[in-house]
Amino acid sequence: MSARFPGAAVVVALIGWTAGCVTHRPSYRGPWIHRSFYEEPRRELPATVVVVPSLAKAWTLHEQGSQSTYEYDPQASVERARRLDALLASTAERAPMRLQPLPDLDADEVATLDAHLGLFRSVAKAAAGAGKHYGTPSFKLREFDYTLGPGLAWLRERSGADAALCVFEVGFDRTGEVFFGLVDLCSGDLLWLEESGYFSAEDDDNSEARMIEQMWNVYPGLDAFAAVREAS
Amino acid sequence: MKSVAMLLVLLCCSCFSFQTKWERVEASRFTAPDGSMRVELPEGWALSGTLLTRDGTSLQWISFQRASEELAKMRADLEDELARSEEVSNASCAQVTIGGRPATEIRLEAPPRPPYFLFDFPDDGWFGDEASNTYLMYWITDGDREFLLAYCAPTLYYFERDLPAFEHLVASFEPLPPRSPDARLPR
């Protein structure tokens, strides 16, 4: 049974708008970069990144007469995640680092990875609050030190990669909000986080591809974020 | 009948105010705004009223407050629900002492939940893949007053990492004498 969610976008927009009214300050939209890139000894950008399966949650619009509702759509969620994975794979040569696929994992490793992707979702939500003047303290822009902990260190051994690219998307019909995060596989530190949104017109199937390309275009954005954190 | 998930949502609502203006904790010794208690706060965290977080409330929070009648009733409801609920795991309820005062300790693990009783939120799919949180709560009795010290963080990594900050706050808890008869119960 699918759950109905009328006016979800309105609720989300209202929360964001009200938070803005409360603070009277503009909202920062990313990217967010770990403080260790700005403090001595400065960390280096990861050279090799393993791409872990994307996580997506999709709601589909259903119109019934004058009423429209969003319904959680498990199948659309799976399809969105697969589409993101395929796009990341197909655009890998344009990424500013070497992207590699996930090695074959056993059941225990898959469970551990899934648990950390769940944690990534929680961490990314808090981390992307930095600069939005709501549930996250503003000094986290300057002191951006989010982490997943060391529980994925084994994946470094298994993949040989420095970091993992974690992705989750929340989508309503033809819109999507996507979080891309680079996670250091030794420490679990969230090195880099980007929040992107897109809207697909009826005749446009390339909006997600453009979003990914735009993400790599702004990566890593060290100077731009330096200015933001200095001003915070 | 209230479910544990709804009780946790109510607990979160009672701890949070919508307008969150954070101040960094510099001095650790702190008297609650209503003058009901004194505690030591974890330095470097952020404080808003009687709510603390290190990284943001969606990642971890500590709340310390004089428990209203509704919150005191929530403790009883939670104790009842924990005895039969299938929504939580690793749940425990015990009678302990905090600074020589009787207290109820409730610890449980539950998935994060949206306030679906406020909106027609979906109860499947929305938070299904998010990391479970562990809640640790102390309801402390001091005469006819009750205090709630509560901590919540993702079970994976964060709960244990930030637990010492909460334990230090609990160990430092010191109820202050009521200032006037009007101050006996929070509004």
XYZ file of C-alpha atoms in Angstrom:
419
model
C 0.000 0.000 0.000
C 1.414 3.331 -0.933
C 1.058 6.338 1.323
C -0.404 9.585 0.047
C 1.296 12.893 0.623
C -0.692 15.889 -0.538
C 1.139 19.128 -1.028
C 4.544 17.785 -0.075
C 6.399 20.341 -2.127
C 4.303 23.077 -0.571
C 5.168 21.905 2.931
C 8.868 21.694 2.127
C 8.816 25.120 0.480
C 6.914 26.590 3.415
C 9.443 25.262 5.908
C 12.315 26.704 3.865
C 10.559 30.025 3.377
C 9.668 30.334 7.065
C 13.211 29.496 8.114
C 14.392 32.276 5.843
C 11.903 34.717 7.385
C 13.038 33.786 10.873
C 16.641 34.535 10.113
C 16.427 37.268 7.437
C 19.599 35.859 5.945
C 20.290 34.199 2.609
C 20.644 30.469 2.470
C 23.892 28.827 1.375
C 23.467 26.047 -1.181
C 26.894 24.435 -1.311
C 29.263 22.911 -1.962
C 30.465 22.225 1.579
C 34.089 21.229 2.091
C 35.844 19.582 5.041
C 37.869 21.930 7.216
C 41.016 19.840 6.770
C 41.389 21.277 3.254
C 41.936 24.714 4.804
C 44.037 23.909 7.864
C 47.665 22.800 8.045
C 48.666 20.178 7.155
C 46.248 20.500 4.261
C 44.553 17.386 3.052
C 44.822 16.455 -0.629
C 41.875 15.829 -2.873
C 41.124 12.136 -3.431
C 42.598 10.737 -6.638
C 40.550 7.549 -6.858
C 36.907 7.299 -5.904
C 34.675 4.246 -5.728
C 31.070 4.885 -6.726
C 28.607 3.188 -4.378
C 24.999 2.503 -5.434
C 22.758 5.546 -5.279
C 19.801 5.788 -2.948
C 16.629 7.452 -4.223
C 13.176 8.162 -2.857
C 10.559 9.126 -5.402
C 6.984 10.325 -5.157
C 4.692 10.366 -8.162
C 1.920 12.879 -8.717
C -1.579 11.440 -9.012
C -4.394 13.686 -10.137
C -7.934 12.761 -9.174
C -10.403 15.390 -10.293
C -9.479 18.665 -8.654
C -7.237 16.940 -6.089
C -3.653 15.945 -6.623
C -1.570 13.877 -4.291
C 1.977 12.558 -4.240
C 2.346 8.859 -3.638
C 5.551 7.169 -2.633
C 6.616 5.054 -5.571
C 9.074 2.228 -4.770
C 9.488 1.302 -8.435
C 10.207 4.880 -9.472
C 12.669 5.104 -6.580
C 14.589 2.103 -7.868
C 14.518 3.485 -11.414
C 15.810 6.895 -10.312
C 18.670 5.287 -8.407
C 19.582 3.135 -11.408
C 19.411 6.145 -13.731
C 21.742 8.112 -11.483
C 24.178 5.204 -11.329
C 24.096 4.842 -15.111
C 24.643 8.569 -15.642
C 27.559 8.645 -13.231
C 29.095 5.677 -15.030
C 28.521 7.145 -18.494
C 30.047 10.497 -17.545
C 32.932 9.042 -15.540
C 35.558 10.222 -18.045
C 34.557 13.828 -17.379
C 34.965 13.480 -13.612
C 38.013 15.290 -12.177
C 39.157 12.116 -10.463
C 39.328 8.453 -11.372
C 35.939 6.862 -10.748
C 35.738 3.120 -10.331
C 32.847 0.730 -9.785
C 32.122 -1.015 -6.532
C 33.874 -4.391 -6.211
C 31.803 -7.504 -5.570
C 30.776 -7.553 -1.936
C 29.544 -10.345 0.307
C 26.276 -10.084 2.250
C 27.897 -8.719 5.427
C 29.772 -6.067 3.464
C 26.593 -5.029 1.651
C 24.782 -4.698 4.993
C 27.606 -2.564 6.426
C 27.643 -0.374 3.346
C 23.848 0.057 3.468
C 24.023 1.088 7.122
C 26.625 3.717 6.273
C 24.561 5.002 3.361
C 21.716 5.461 5.823
C 24.087 7.362 8.082
C 25.285 9.384 5.097
C 21.719 10.504 4.542
C 21.454 11.723 8.149
C 24.888 13.337 8.054
C 24.290 15.024 4.704
C 21.013 16.459 5.958
C 22.725 18.037 8.962
C 25.803 19.074 6.987
C 23.773 20.721 4.233
C 22.117 22.764 6.961
C 25.366 24.662 7.488
C 24.751 28.180 6.263
C 20.994 27.825 6.235
C 20.549 29.283 9.730
C 18.068 26.724 10.960
C 18.784 23.422 12.705
C 22.550 23.517 12.143
C 24.818 26.026 13.924
C 26.262 28.607 11.544
C 29.813 27.998 12.764
C 29.660 24.572 11.110
C 30.387 26.339 7.827
C 33.844 27.198 9.148
C 34.186 24.088 11.271
C 32.871 21.628 8.726
C 34.036 18.324 10.226
C 31.256 15.869 9.436
C 32.126 12.201 9.301
C 30.633 8.737 8.952
C 33.256 7.296 11.281
C 35.828 4.654 10.330
C 33.346 1.866 9.545
C 34.084 1.844 5.802
C 37.861 1.478 6.089
C 37.573 -2.096 4.791
C 36.238 -0.709 1.499
C 39.510 1.092 0.986
C 41.306 -2.236 1.218
C 38.802 -3.930 -1.060
C 38.618 -1.210 -3.718
C 41.959 0.562 -3.481
C 40.083 3.877 -3.645
C 40.750 6.908 -1.450
C 37.125 7.911 -1.132
C 33.571 6.846 -1.894
C 31.011 8.842 -3.840
C 27.682 8.564 -2.017
C 24.497 9.840 -3.636
C 20.909 10.121 -2.565
C 17.986 11.740 -4.256
C 14.578 12.831 -3.088
C 12.279 13.284 -6.053
C 8.758 14.528 -6.578
C 7.425 13.691 -10.018
C 9.739 15.497 -12.471
C 11.751 17.370 -9.880
C 14.642 16.076 -7.859
C 16.978 17.133 -5.095
C 20.243 15.239 -5.049
C 23.055 15.114 -2.497
C 26.496 14.090 -3.708
C 29.083 13.369 -1.029
C 32.707 12.315 -1.142
C 33.594 10.261 1.925
C 37.187 9.501 2.916
C 37.415 5.730 3.289
C 40.081 5.804 6.009
C 38.511 8.241 8.448
C 34.945 8.439 7.173
C 35.265 12.220 6.885
C 32.769 13.892 4.599
C 35.267 15.629 2.331
C 32.892 17.345 -0.037
C 29.130 17.692 -0.279
C 27.010 19.177 -3.017
C 23.267 19.680 -3.097
C 21.692 20.003 -6.533
C 18.175 20.300 -7.798
C 16.644 19.797 -11.219
C 13.351 20.003 -13.027
C 12.685 17.877 -16.071
C 10.389 19.342 -18.674
C 8.204 16.892 -20.591
C 10.510 16.975 -23.604
C 13.794 17.027 -21.697
C 15.461 13.831 -20.510
C 18.903 15.317 -19.994
C 18.351 17.422 -16.892
C 19.988 14.907 -14.558
C 22.981 14.529 -16.882
C 23.390 18.317 -16.951
C 23.173 18.380 -13.163
C 25.990 15.843 -12.864
C 28.078 17.734 -15.397
C 27.479 20.961 -13.511
C 28.533 19.245 -10.286
C 31.873 18.246 -11.782
C 32.263 21.729 -13.247
C 32.103 23.341 -9.809
C 34.228 20.649 -8.131
C 36.022 21.161 -5.844
C 35.257 24.870 -5.388
C 37.895 25.306 -2.687
C 38.321 29.043 -3.237
C 34.611 29.774 -3.365
C 33.979 27.885 -0.152
C 36.974 29.563 1.487
C 35.270 32.905 0.920
C 31.999 31.637 2.378
C 33.601 30.165 5.499
C 35.678 33.292 6.049
C 32.535 35.388 5.955
C 30.635 33.084 8.345
C -3.290 4.247 21.421
C -0.056 6.162 21.187
C 2.820 4.397 19.532
C 6.422 4.735 20.601
C 7.176 6.526 17.338
C 4.535 9.135 18.016
C 5.735 9.566 21.586
C 9.240 10.168 20.269
C 7.939 12.722 17.797
C 6.093 14.464 20.642
C 9.269 14.357 22.701
C 11.223 15.991 19.875
C 8.526 18.640 19.456
C 8.669 19.417 23.166
C 12.441 19.824 22.982
C 12.648 21.942 19.828
C 11.458 25.428 19.196
C 10.999 26.459 15.593
C 13.157 29.538 15.887
C 16.630 28.220 16.441
C 19.247 30.822 17.248
C 22.415 29.022 18.166
C 25.115 30.284 20.470
C 28.401 28.510 20.920
C 28.932 27.113 24.411
C 31.924 28.904 25.911
C 31.418 28.580 29.675
C 30.293 25.141 30.719
C 28.392 26.005 33.939
C 24.857 26.995 32.983
C 21.631 27.842 34.765
C 18.488 26.992 32.817
C 16.505 30.060 31.662
C 13.626 29.148 34.003
C 16.056 28.916 36.942
C 15.033 25.338 37.683
C 18.402 23.626 37.326
C 22.106 24.025 36.817
C 24.156 21.805 34.506
C 27.557 21.731 32.840
C 27.341 22.032 29.070
C 29.756 20.472 26.580
C 32.124 23.184 25.349
C 32.180 23.772 21.612
C 28.579 22.648 21.188
C 25.786 25.033 20.244
C 23.004 26.064 22.603
C 19.508 27.326 21.862
C 17.379 27.702 24.985
C 17.734 24.305 26.629
C 18.647 22.455 23.442
C 22.192 21.469 22.548
C 23.724 20.135 19.368
C 27.224 19.673 18.062
C 26.557 19.260 14.351
C 22.868 20.010 13.856
C 19.671 18.704 15.371
C 19.072 16.216 12.596
C 22.314 14.532 13.654
C 22.330 14.780 17.447
C 20.691 16.736 20.232
C 20.640 16.994 24.007
C 17.706 18.541 25.810
C 17.524 19.471 29.481
C 14.292 20.812 30.870
C 11.872 20.864 33.714
C 9.271 18.304 32.672
C 5.776 19.590 32.157
C 2.795 17.480 33.192
C 2.493 16.329 29.587
C 6.113 15.188 29.504
C 5.741 13.409 32.838
C 2.739 11.586 31.423
C 4.752 10.756 28.329
C 7.232 8.877 30.513
C 4.455 6.648 31.804
C 3.146 6.124 28.267
C 6.616 5.255 27.016
C 7.110 2.726 29.781
C 3.784 1.107 28.874
C 4.458 1.119 25.144
C 7.982 -0.233 25.464
C 6.596 -3.306 27.136
C 4.669 -4.292 24.009
C 5.888 -2.314 21.028
C 7.484 -3.903 17.992
C 8.587 -0.539 16.589
C 11.717 -0.264 18.682
C 14.694 -2.448 19.374
C 17.356 -2.501 22.058
C 14.867 -0.881 24.422
C 15.356 -0.813 28.169
C 13.732 0.884 31.099
C 15.329 0.998 34.537
C 15.076 2.791 37.853
C 18.371 4.501 38.696
C 19.616 7.348 40.861
C 21.070 10.579 39.510
C 22.875 12.627 42.158
C 21.044 10.693 44.856
C 17.635 11.353 43.303
C 15.372 8.675 41.874
C 15.196 8.610 38.104
C 13.749 6.557 35.295
C 16.225 5.690 32.559
C 14.767 4.848 29.151
C 16.984 3.823 26.285
C 15.670 2.733 22.914
C 16.507 2.572 19.241
C 14.006 3.698 16.632
C 13.990 4.939 13.058
C 13.643 8.700 12.636
C 10.038 9.670 12.055
C 8.458 12.743 10.541
C 5.605 14.395 12.442
C 3.074 12.456 10.402
C 0.302 13.249 12.813
C 0.600 16.911 11.806
C 0.445 16.328 8.051
C -0.731 13.459 5.936
C 2.867 12.282 5.834
C 3.615 8.916 4.315
C 4.532 6.392 6.954
C 6.421 4.264 4.473
C 9.230 5.254 2.212
C 10.006 8.650 3.662
C 12.682 7.753 6.187
C 12.991 4.043 5.547
C 16.677 4.000 4.670
C 17.867 6.571 7.166
C 20.080 5.534 10.046
C 18.237 4.532 13.209
C 18.578 6.798 16.208
C 19.248 5.819 19.782
C 17.450 7.800 22.468
C 18.651 7.948 26.066
C 16.384 9.726 28.535
C 16.450 10.360 32.262
C 13.318 11.482 34.039
C 14.613 12.692 37.402
C 12.319 13.270 40.368
C 13.096 16.012 42.872
C 10.286 16.382 45.366
C 7.168 17.235 43.403
C 9.149 18.296 40.369
C 10.323 16.184 37.469
C 13.184 16.936 35.070
C 13.940 15.444 31.701
C 17.465 15.065 30.367
C 17.381 13.508 26.897
C 19.915 12.631 24.218
C 19.400 11.410 20.655
C 21.889 10.526 17.904
C 22.276 7.992 15.077
C 23.071 4.601 16.579
C 25.885 4.056 14.127
C 29.037 5.856 15.325
C 27.484 9.118 16.542
C 25.655 7.876 19.650
C 28.788 6.461 21.270
C 30.979 9.320 20.072
C 28.870 12.022 21.688
C 27.611 10.040 24.681
C 30.353 11.351 27.041
C 29.059 14.903 26.536
C 25.609 13.817 27.678
C 26.947 11.730 30.553
C 28.912 14.735 31.783
C 25.799 16.912 31.637
C 23.772 14.294 33.543
C 26.474 13.923 36.211
C 26.513 17.702 36.720
C 22.723 18.021 37.050
C 21.731 20.102 40.053
C 18.098 21.125 40.648
C 17.674 24.620 42.056
C 15.012 25.586 44.614
C 11.750 26.839 43.118
C 11.798 30.638 42.900
C 8.135 31.110 43.672
C 4.944 29.069 43.902
C 4.136 30.222 40.362
C 7.319 28.589 39.149
C 6.291 25.138 40.318
C 5.040 24.059 36.928
C 6.226 25.270 33.518
C 3.642 26.890 31.326
